[in-house]
Amino acid sequence: MELVKSIKTQVCIIGSGPSGLLLSQLLHNAGIESVVLDRQSRAHIESRIRAGVLEHGSVETLLEAGVGERMLSEGILHDGFDVGFDGERFRIDLKALTGKSVMIYGQTELTRDLIATRLDQGGSIVFSADNVTPSDLESGNPVVRYEKEGEQYEVHCQFVAGCDGFRGVSRESIPQDRRKYFERVYPFGWLGLLSDTKPVADELIYANHERGFALCSMRSNTRSRYYIQCPADEDVNKWSDDAFFDELSLRIGEETAAGLERGPSLEKSIAPLRSFVCEPMRFGNLFLAGDAAHIVPPTGAKGLNLAISDVHYLARAMVEHFKSGNSVHLDAYSQICLTRVWKVERFSWYMSSMLHQFPDHSPFEKRMQRAEYDYVTRSHAGAMAIAENYVGLPYD
Ligand code: APR
Ligand code: PHB
């Protein structure tokens, strides 16, 4: 008979992305034990290229968690960003409008910091765990089974945190009649290119051009990240680096393009754009957080920030439960998260709607986009509505 190895912990966390790692850190800081399981290797997780804009509240949460040291020294504070439309440009002055800034620091770097800190402190992260399967989620003693190197394991815990991203196993383990999905898939994607070149501007530029959306972003003063809107089914191999920079130049306008430094791509890939929410974010003793529960299109860089706010609420609720036996915040977790999630879904959908070329848009809808741009760039209230969302809505 095969022997199953048994592990006991307070919280089993599925997924070692930013959500799972930060949750594990916040629980550890409060003296609560967890085991993190991920199906990927550490090297794979540490090399995934993702977005890089942290809200004011995300920065505070990371600092409070004790994982923000390198972010503080290497990250760059931005006090504003530009939005553009058909060659016009306007700066949203985040600092003047809200008193706050955002931090430019890549999710890849943050993930490395989180893993290093957990492992240095003796935290338990199981990489390359196969067939992770949560069960008994409605009981007080859930079990998560997995395999690794031919051995079978069972993690016995009180709570399971589903932090395993959009394609994870957690959300799908909720019975269909106990969850509802809300989804919009956009009729285009983003082709992204990363290169070791000086960014074309000191701040980010989001631009709607008749040839399609373009975004100039960065990871540091020597590493640029650029995106252009492309068809959803585009083949990335069709795009040479030069073709990419040619198209980007057309969309950002001659004056800006004159300062565009070209360099070989370190990475080039296409990401689809999707809005998605699962309600509720809890089933029995399974709690979903981050991309496992919701997806936003990347216009506005909210994915990582929303993951951080979920985890902030979840850690608070679990700590309260373990320390005082009070489950008020645990019971309210899904509702508290979803109220903020839907506001951030709205902002990401709104920014995406204003800044992209939609193949099915009628002339009326094109005029609506233009009117929206004119409003936000000529009205204090309009600019403020963008700024307060961009720096991050407050945590309740
Ligand atoms: N079993 C175990 N681990 C899994 C499984 C599975 N069946 N499926 C997925 N995972 C792991 C993935 O390998 C990944 O490391 O879960 C992790 C999920 O991490 P992310 O996708 O980064 O999601 P999250 O931590 O919620 O972070 C949200 O990351 O994806 C971006 O746009 C997103 O910026 C946002 C942030
Ligand atoms: C990025 O730098 O990858 C980035 C920045 C802002 C966004 C999306 C992505 O809105």
PDB file of C-alpha atoms in Angstrom, residues 38-272:
ATOM      1  CA  ASP A  38       2.387  25.755  -6.415  1.00  0.00           C
ATOM      2  CA  ARG A  39       2.436  23.567  -9.487  1.00  0.00           C
ATOM      3  CA  GLN A  40       5.270  25.545 -11.065  1.00  0.00           C
ATOM      4  CA  SER A  41       8.978  25.588 -10.238  1.00  0.00           C
ATOM      5  CA  ARG A  42      10.535  28.491  -8.362  1.00  0.00           C
ATOM      6  CA  ALA A  43      12.544  29.453 -11.468  1.00  0.00           C
ATOM      7  CA  HIS A  44       9.396  29.588 -13.572  1.00  0.00           C
ATOM      8  CA  ILE A  45       7.509  31.706 -11.032  1.00  0.00           C
ATOM      9  CA  GLU A  46      10.427  34.104 -10.640  1.00  0.00           C
ATOM     10  CA  SER A  47      10.753  34.717 -14.356  1.00  0.00           C
ATOM     11  CA  ARG A  48       7.130  35.500 -15.274  1.00  0.00           C
ATOM     12  CA  ILE A  49       6.824  39.004 -16.721  1.00  0.00           C
ATOM     13  CA  ARG A  50       3.810  40.903 -15.382  1.00  0.00           C
ATOM     14  CA  ALA A  51       2.784  44.530 -14.782  1.00  0.00           C
ATOM     15  CA  GLY A  52       4.609  47.011 -12.595  1.00  0.00           C
ATOM     16  CA  VAL A  53       2.529  49.813 -11.072  1.00  0.00           C
ATOM     17  CA  LEU A  54       1.750  49.723  -7.342  1.00  0.00           C
ATOM     18  CA  GLU A  55      -0.999  51.819  -5.791  1.00  0.00           C
ATOM     19  CA  HIS A  56      -0.262  53.946  -2.743  1.00  0.00           C
ATOM     20  CA  GLY A  57      -2.151  51.454  -0.508  1.00  0.00           C
ATOM     21  CA  SER A  58      -0.298  48.472  -2.014  1.00  0.00           C
ATOM     22  CA  VAL A  59       3.018  50.118  -1.170  1.00  0.00           C
ATOM     23  CA  GLU A  60       1.856  50.664   2.410  1.00  0.00           C
ATOM     24  CA  THR A  61       0.651  47.075   2.741  1.00  0.00           C
ATOM     25  CA  LEU A  62       3.955  45.697   1.428  1.00  0.00           C
ATOM     26  CA  LEU A  63       5.959  47.926   3.767  1.00  0.00           C
ATOM     27  CA  GLU A  64       3.836  46.920   6.763  1.00  0.00           C
ATOM     28  CA  ALA A  65       4.322  43.275   5.783  1.00  0.00           C
ATOM     29  CA  GLY A  66       8.096  43.788   5.927  1.00  0.00           C
ATOM     30  CA  VAL A  67       8.701  42.930   2.262  1.00  0.00           C
ATOM     31  CA  GLY A  68       9.129  46.424   0.840  1.00  0.00           C
ATOM     32  CA  GLU A  69      12.783  47.171   1.469  1.00  0.00           C
ATOM     33  CA  ARG A  70      14.093  46.582  -2.070  1.00  0.00           C
ATOM     34  CA  MET A  71      10.946  48.146  -3.544  1.00  0.00           C
ATOM     35  CA  LEU A  72      11.699  51.326  -1.578  1.00  0.00           C
ATOM     36  CA  SER A  73      15.287  51.526  -2.763  1.00  0.00           C
ATOM     37  CA  GLU A  74      14.842  50.385  -6.384  1.00  0.00           C
ATOM     38  CA  GLY A  75      11.247  51.390  -7.165  1.00  0.00           C
ATOM     39  CA  ILE A  76      10.466  54.755  -8.744  1.00  0.00           C
ATOM     40  CA  LEU A  77       7.702  57.027  -7.511  1.00  0.00           C
ATOM     41  CA  HIS A  78       5.585  58.571 -10.249  1.00  0.00           C
ATOM     42  CA  ASP A  79       3.482  61.651  -9.544  1.00  0.00           C
ATOM     43  CA  GLY A  80       1.508  61.500 -12.781  1.00  0.00           C
ATOM     44  CA  PHE A  81       0.989  59.873 -16.153  1.00  0.00           C
ATOM     45  CA  ASP A  82      -0.158  60.950 -19.611  1.00  0.00           C
ATOM     46  CA  VAL A  83      -3.271  60.045 -21.524  1.00  0.00           C
ATOM     47  CA  GLY A  84      -3.330  60.706 -25.245  1.00  0.00           C
ATOM     48  CA  PHE A  85      -5.949  60.788 -27.981  1.00  0.00           C
ATOM     49  CA  ASP A  86      -5.329  61.171 -31.710  1.00  0.00           C
ATOM     50  CA  GLY A  87      -2.015  62.914 -31.185  1.00  0.00           C
ATOM     51  CA  GLU A  88      -3.104  65.093 -28.236  1.00  0.00           C
ATOM     52  CA  ARG A  89      -1.620  64.512 -24.785  1.00  0.00           C
ATOM     53  CA  PHE A  90      -2.707  65.418 -21.280  1.00  0.00           C
ATOM     54  CA  ARG A  91      -0.995  64.799 -17.947  1.00  0.00           C
ATOM     55  CA  ILE A  92      -3.044  63.437 -15.074  1.00  0.00           C
ATOM     56  CA  ASP A  93      -1.276  65.035 -12.126  1.00  0.00           C
ATOM     57  CA  LEU A  94      -1.806  62.353  -9.491  1.00  0.00           C
ATOM     58  CA  LYS A  95       0.089  64.194  -6.796  1.00  0.00           C
ATOM     59  CA  ALA A  96      -1.682  67.536  -7.249  1.00  0.00           C
ATOM     60  CA  LEU A  97      -5.091  65.909  -7.520  1.00  0.00           C
ATOM     61  CA  THR A  98      -4.846  63.312  -4.750  1.00  0.00           C
ATOM     62  CA  GLY A  99      -1.676  64.058  -2.781  1.00  0.00           C
ATOM     63  CA  LYS A 100      -0.509  60.531  -3.648  1.00  0.00           C
ATOM     64  CA  SER A 101       1.862  58.842  -6.077  1.00  0.00           C
ATOM     65  CA  VAL A 102       2.239  55.343  -7.511  1.00  0.00           C
ATOM     66  CA  MET A 103       5.333  53.141  -7.327  1.00  0.00           C
ATOM     67  CA  ILE A 104       6.917  51.640 -10.425  1.00  0.00           C
ATOM     68  CA  TYR A 105       8.272  48.250  -9.377  1.00  0.00           C
ATOM     69  CA  GLY A 106       7.891  45.069 -11.422  1.00  0.00           C
ATOM     70  CA  GLN A 107       5.697  42.247 -10.179  1.00  0.00           C
ATOM     71  CA  THR A 108       8.544  39.899 -11.099  1.00  0.00           C
ATOM     72  CA  GLU A 109      10.828  41.657  -8.603  1.00  0.00           C
ATOM     73  CA  LEU A 110       8.123  41.742  -5.951  1.00  0.00           C
ATOM     74  CA  THR A 111       7.528  38.007  -6.347  1.00  0.00           C
ATOM     75  CA  ARG A 112      11.266  37.359  -5.899  1.00  0.00           C
ATOM     76  CA  ASP A 113      11.298  39.486  -2.731  1.00  0.00           C
ATOM     77  CA  LEU A 114       8.270  37.654  -1.318  1.00  0.00           C
ATOM     78  CA  ILE A 115       9.713  34.197  -1.997  1.00  0.00           C
ATOM     79  CA  ALA A 116      13.129  35.116  -0.575  1.00  0.00           C
ATOM     80  CA  THR A 117      11.603  36.562   2.599  1.00  0.00           C
ATOM     81  CA  ARG A 118       9.332  33.555   3.216  1.00  0.00           C
ATOM     82  CA  LEU A 119      12.152  31.067   2.684  1.00  0.00           C
ATOM     83  CA  ASP A 120      14.626  33.066   4.828  1.00  0.00           C
ATOM     84  CA  GLN A 121      12.119  32.980   7.660  1.00  0.00           C
ATOM     85  CA  GLY A 122      11.682  29.220   7.338  1.00  0.00           C
ATOM     86  CA  GLY A 123       8.325  29.460   5.564  1.00  0.00           C
ATOM     87  CA  SER A 124       7.001  26.407   3.782  1.00  0.00           C
ATOM     88  CA  ILE A 125       6.568  26.745   0.010  1.00  0.00           C
ATOM     89  CA  VAL A 126       6.229  23.558  -2.028  1.00  0.00           C
ATOM     90  CA  PHE A 127       7.133  24.237  -5.672  1.00  0.00           C
ATOM     91  CA  SER A 128       6.382  21.798  -8.515  1.00  0.00           C
ATOM     92  CA  ALA A 129       3.465  20.244  -6.605  1.00  0.00           C
ATOM     93  CA  ASP A 130       1.367  18.118  -9.007  1.00  0.00           C
ATOM     94  CA  ASN A 131      -2.371  17.457  -8.971  1.00  0.00           C
ATOM     95  CA  VAL A 132      -3.171  19.833  -6.135  1.00  0.00           C
ATOM     96  CA  THR A 133      -6.734  18.917  -5.094  1.00  0.00           C
ATOM     97  CA  PRO A 134      -8.720  20.637  -2.348  1.00  0.00           C
ATOM     98  CA  SER A 135     -11.521  18.683  -0.655  1.00  0.00           C
ATOM     99  CA  ASP A 136     -13.849  18.679   2.375  1.00  0.00           C
ATOM    100  CA  LEU A 137     -14.158  22.421   1.949  1.00  0.00           C
ATOM    101  CA  GLU A 138     -17.477  22.655   3.749  1.00  0.00           C
ATOM    102  CA  SER A 139     -16.127  20.823   6.795  1.00  0.00           C
ATOM    103  CA  GLY A 140     -14.076  22.314   9.607  1.00  0.00           C
ATOM    104  CA  ASN A 141     -11.127  20.161   8.478  1.00  0.00           C
ATOM    105  CA  PRO A 142     -10.426  20.671   4.773  1.00  0.00           C
ATOM    106  CA  VAL A 143      -7.745  18.530   3.131  1.00  0.00           C
ATOM    107  CA  VAL A 144      -5.548  19.478   0.171  1.00  0.00           C
ATOM    108  CA  ARG A 145      -3.869  16.551  -1.618  1.00  0.00           C
ATOM    109  CA  TYR A 146      -0.909  16.820  -3.955  1.00  0.00           C
ATOM    110  CA  GLU A 147       1.916  14.785  -5.433  1.00  0.00           C
ATOM    111  CA  LYS A 148       5.553  15.568  -5.704  1.00  0.00           C
ATOM    112  CA  GLU A 149       8.364  13.411  -7.100  1.00  0.00           C
ATOM    113  CA  GLY A 150       6.167  10.319  -7.023  1.00  0.00           C
ATOM    114  CA  GLU A 151       5.130  10.778  -3.374  1.00  0.00           C
ATOM    115  CA  GLN A 152       1.597  11.591  -2.220  1.00  0.00           C
ATOM    116  CA  TYR A 153       0.811  14.204   0.397  1.00  0.00           C
ATOM    117  CA  GLU A 154      -2.204  15.447   2.341  1.00  0.00           C
ATOM    118  CA  VAL A 155      -2.327  18.874   3.952  1.00  0.00           C
ATOM    119  CA  HIS A 156      -4.826  19.042   6.840  1.00  0.00           C
ATOM    120  CA  CYS A 157      -5.849  22.588   7.708  1.00  0.00           C
ATOM    121  CA  GLN A 158      -8.625  24.845   8.953  1.00  0.00           C
ATOM    122  CA  PHE A 159      -8.784  27.115   5.944  1.00  0.00           C
ATOM    123  CA  VAL A 160      -7.822  26.864   2.290  1.00  0.00           C
ATOM    124  CA  ALA A 161      -6.834  30.038   0.449  1.00  0.00           C
ATOM    125  CA  GLY A 162      -7.379  29.786  -3.308  1.00  0.00           C
ATOM    126  CA  CYS A 163      -4.624  32.036  -4.657  1.00  0.00           C
ATOM    127  CA  ASP A 164      -3.967  30.004  -7.786  1.00  0.00           C
ATOM    128  CA  GLY A 165      -4.772  32.533 -10.478  1.00  0.00           C
ATOM    129  CA  PHE A 166      -7.355  32.500 -13.241  1.00  0.00           C
ATOM    130  CA  ARG A 167      -6.590  28.964 -14.421  1.00  0.00           C
ATOM    131  CA  GLY A 168      -6.231  27.409 -10.975  1.00  0.00           C
ATOM    132  CA  VAL A 169      -8.073  24.538  -9.367  1.00  0.00           C
ATOM    133  CA  SER A 170      -9.628  26.368  -6.381  1.00  0.00           C
ATOM    134  CA  ARG A 171     -12.437  28.317  -8.016  1.00  0.00           C
ATOM    135  CA  GLU A 172     -13.484  25.318 -10.089  1.00  0.00           C
ATOM    136  CA  SER A 173     -13.795  23.227  -6.929  1.00  0.00           C
ATOM    137  CA  ILE A 174     -16.797  25.335  -5.903  1.00  0.00           C
ATOM    138  CA  PRO A 175     -19.961  23.506  -7.071  1.00  0.00           C
ATOM    139  CA  GLN A 176     -21.491  25.225 -10.090  1.00  0.00           C
ATOM    140  CA  ASP A 177     -24.742  26.009  -8.321  1.00  0.00           C
ATOM    141  CA  ARG A 178     -22.864  27.802  -5.534  1.00  0.00           C
ATOM    142  CA  ARG A 179     -21.035  30.360  -7.697  1.00  0.00           C
ATOM    143  CA  LYS A 180     -21.795  32.800 -10.474  1.00  0.00           C
ATOM    144  CA  TYR A 181     -19.373  34.077 -13.108  1.00  0.00           C
ATOM    145  CA  PHE A 182     -19.518  37.521 -14.753  1.00  0.00           C
ATOM    146  CA  GLU A 183     -17.354  37.952 -17.828  1.00  0.00           C
ATOM    147  CA  ARG A 184     -16.475  40.190 -20.750  1.00  0.00           C
ATOM    148  CA  VAL A 185     -13.824  39.260 -23.295  1.00  0.00           C
ATOM    149  CA  TYR A 186     -12.499  42.209 -25.331  1.00  0.00           C
ATOM    150  CA  PRO A 187     -12.086  41.852 -29.094  1.00  0.00           C
ATOM    151  CA  PHE A 188      -8.326  42.535 -29.049  1.00  0.00           C
ATOM    152  CA  GLY A 189      -5.110  41.780 -27.162  1.00  0.00           C
ATOM    153  CA  TRP A 190      -1.933  43.581 -26.091  1.00  0.00           C
ATOM    154  CA  LEU A 191       1.374  42.801 -27.738  1.00  0.00           C
ATOM    155  CA  GLY A 192       4.069  43.630 -25.161  1.00  0.00           C
ATOM    156  CA  LEU A 193       7.818  44.119 -25.577  1.00  0.00           C
ATOM    157  CA  LEU A 194      10.431  44.392 -22.822  1.00  0.00           C
ATOM    158  CA  SER A 195      13.865  45.828 -23.632  1.00  0.00           C
ATOM    159  CA  ASP A 196      16.912  47.194 -21.893  1.00  0.00           C
ATOM    160  CA  THR A 197      16.519  50.691 -23.256  1.00  0.00           C
ATOM    161  CA  LYS A 198      15.930  54.061 -21.636  1.00  0.00           C
ATOM    162  CA  PRO A 199      12.151  54.661 -21.358  1.00  0.00           C
ATOM    163  CA  VAL A 200      10.854  57.100 -23.961  1.00  0.00           C
ATOM    164  CA  ALA A 201       9.371  59.351 -21.244  1.00  0.00           C
ATOM    165  CA  ASP A 202       9.811  59.854 -17.491  1.00  0.00           C
ATOM    166  CA  GLU A 203       6.204  58.821 -16.840  1.00  0.00           C
ATOM    167  CA  LEU A 204       3.750  56.362 -18.398  1.00  0.00           C
ATOM    168  CA  ILE A 205       1.863  57.269 -21.577  1.00  0.00           C
ATOM    169  CA  TYR A 206      -1.497  55.637 -22.391  1.00  0.00           C
ATOM    170  CA  ALA A 207      -2.616  56.616 -25.901  1.00  0.00           C
ATOM    171  CA  ASN A 208      -5.623  56.003 -28.106  1.00  0.00           C
ATOM    172  CA  HIS A 209      -4.647  56.362 -31.761  1.00  0.00           C
ATOM    173  CA  GLU A 210      -6.723  55.501 -34.803  1.00  0.00           C
ATOM    174  CA  ARG A 211      -4.295  52.599 -35.450  1.00  0.00           C
ATOM    175  CA  GLY A 212      -4.964  51.292 -31.929  1.00  0.00           C
ATOM    176  CA  PHE A 213      -3.988  51.723 -28.298  1.00  0.00           C
ATOM    177  CA  ALA A 214      -0.354  52.114 -27.196  1.00  0.00           C
ATOM    178  CA  LEU A 215       1.247  52.165 -23.749  1.00  0.00           C
ATOM    179  CA  CYS A 216       4.764  53.284 -22.883  1.00  0.00           C
ATOM    180  CA  SER A 217       5.767  51.898 -19.502  1.00  0.00           C
ATOM    181  CA  MET A 218       8.962  50.939 -17.737  1.00  0.00           C
ATOM    182  CA  ARG A 219      10.546  48.763 -15.102  1.00  0.00           C
ATOM    183  CA  SER A 220      13.454  51.097 -14.291  1.00  0.00           C
ATOM    184  CA  ASN A 221      15.387  53.981 -15.824  1.00  0.00           C
ATOM    185  CA  THR A 222      17.138  51.501 -18.092  1.00  0.00           C
ATOM    186  CA  ARG A 223      14.363  49.009 -18.852  1.00  0.00           C
ATOM    187  CA  SER A 224      11.296  49.822 -20.946  1.00  0.00           C
ATOM    188  CA  ARG A 225       8.007  47.997 -21.317  1.00  0.00           C
ATOM    189  CA  TYR A 226       5.855  48.892 -24.318  1.00  0.00           C
ATOM    190  CA  TYR A 227       2.496  47.604 -25.495  1.00  0.00           C
ATOM    191  CA  ILE A 228       0.390  47.964 -28.626  1.00  0.00           C
ATOM    192  CA  GLN A 229      -3.176  46.827 -29.185  1.00  0.00           C
ATOM    193  CA  CYS A 230      -3.360  43.918 -31.649  1.00  0.00           C
ATOM    194  CA  PRO A 231      -6.008  41.484 -32.917  1.00  0.00           C
ATOM    195  CA  ALA A 232      -6.962  38.886 -30.287  1.00  0.00           C
ATOM    196  CA  ASP A 233      -5.716  36.028 -32.478  1.00  0.00           C
ATOM    197  CA  GLU A 234      -2.462  37.722 -33.545  1.00  0.00           C
ATOM    198  CA  ASP A 235       0.651  35.550 -33.996  1.00  0.00           C
ATOM    199  CA  VAL A 236       3.500  37.058 -31.966  1.00  0.00           C
ATOM    200  CA  ASN A 237       6.021  35.587 -34.421  1.00  0.00           C
ATOM    201  CA  LYS A 238       4.718  37.922 -37.103  1.00  0.00           C
ATOM    202  CA  TRP A 239       6.254  40.841 -35.211  1.00  0.00           C
ATOM    203  CA  SER A 240       9.956  41.579 -35.512  1.00  0.00           C
ATOM    204  CA  ASP A 241      11.312  44.025 -32.931  1.00  0.00           C
ATOM    205  CA  ASP A 242      11.624  46.669 -35.641  1.00  0.00           C
ATOM    206  CA  ALA A 243       8.050  46.157 -36.805  1.00  0.00           C
ATOM    207  CA  PHE A 244       6.921  46.600 -33.206  1.00  0.00           C
ATOM    208  CA  PHE A 245       8.867  49.842 -32.712  1.00  0.00           C
ATOM    209  CA  ASP A 246       7.666  51.157 -36.098  1.00  0.00           C
ATOM    210  CA  GLU A 247       4.042  50.617 -35.115  1.00  0.00           C
ATOM    211  CA  LEU A 248       4.549  52.014 -31.608  1.00  0.00           C
ATOM    212  CA  SER A 249       6.147  55.143 -33.121  1.00  0.00           C
ATOM    213  CA  LEU A 250       3.131  55.744 -35.349  1.00  0.00           C
ATOM    214  CA  ARG A 251       0.769  55.492 -32.396  1.00  0.00           C
ATOM    215  CA  ILE A 252       2.649  57.717 -29.930  1.00  0.00           C
ATOM    216  CA  GLY A 253       3.201  60.491 -32.469  1.00  0.00           C
ATOM    217  CA  GLU A 254       6.278  61.899 -34.168  1.00  0.00           C
ATOM    218  CA  GLU A 255       7.412  64.188 -31.384  1.00  0.00           C
ATOM    219  CA  THR A 256       7.473  61.461 -28.704  1.00  0.00           C
ATOM    220  CA  ALA A 257       8.760  58.830 -31.137  1.00  0.00           C
ATOM    221  CA  ALA A 258      11.783  61.012 -31.886  1.00  0.00           C
ATOM    222  CA  GLY A 259      13.087  60.088 -28.417  1.00  0.00           C
ATOM    223  CA  LEU A 260      12.261  56.381 -28.666  1.00  0.00           C
ATOM    224  CA  GLU A 261      15.315  54.197 -28.127  1.00  0.00           C
ATOM    225  CA  ARG A 262      15.118  50.825 -29.855  1.00  0.00           C
ATOM    226  CA  GLY A 263      16.764  47.695 -28.521  1.00  0.00           C
ATOM    227  CA  PRO A 264      16.428  43.920 -28.796  1.00  0.00           C
ATOM    228  CA  SER A 265      13.407  42.463 -27.021  1.00  0.00           C
ATOM    229  CA  LEU A 266      14.070  40.498 -23.831  1.00  0.00           C
ATOM    230  CA  GLU A 267      10.489  39.271 -24.054  1.00  0.00           C
ATOM    231  CA  LYS A 268       7.628  39.675 -26.472  1.00  0.00           C
ATOM    232  CA  SER A 269       4.176  38.214 -25.884  1.00  0.00           C
ATOM    233  CA  ILE A 270       0.465  38.714 -26.447  1.00  0.00           C
ATOM    234  CA  ALA A 271      -2.022  38.983 -23.592  1.00  0.00           C
ATOM    235  CA  PRO A 272      -5.796  38.783 -24.048  1.00  0.00           C
TER     236      PRO A 272
END
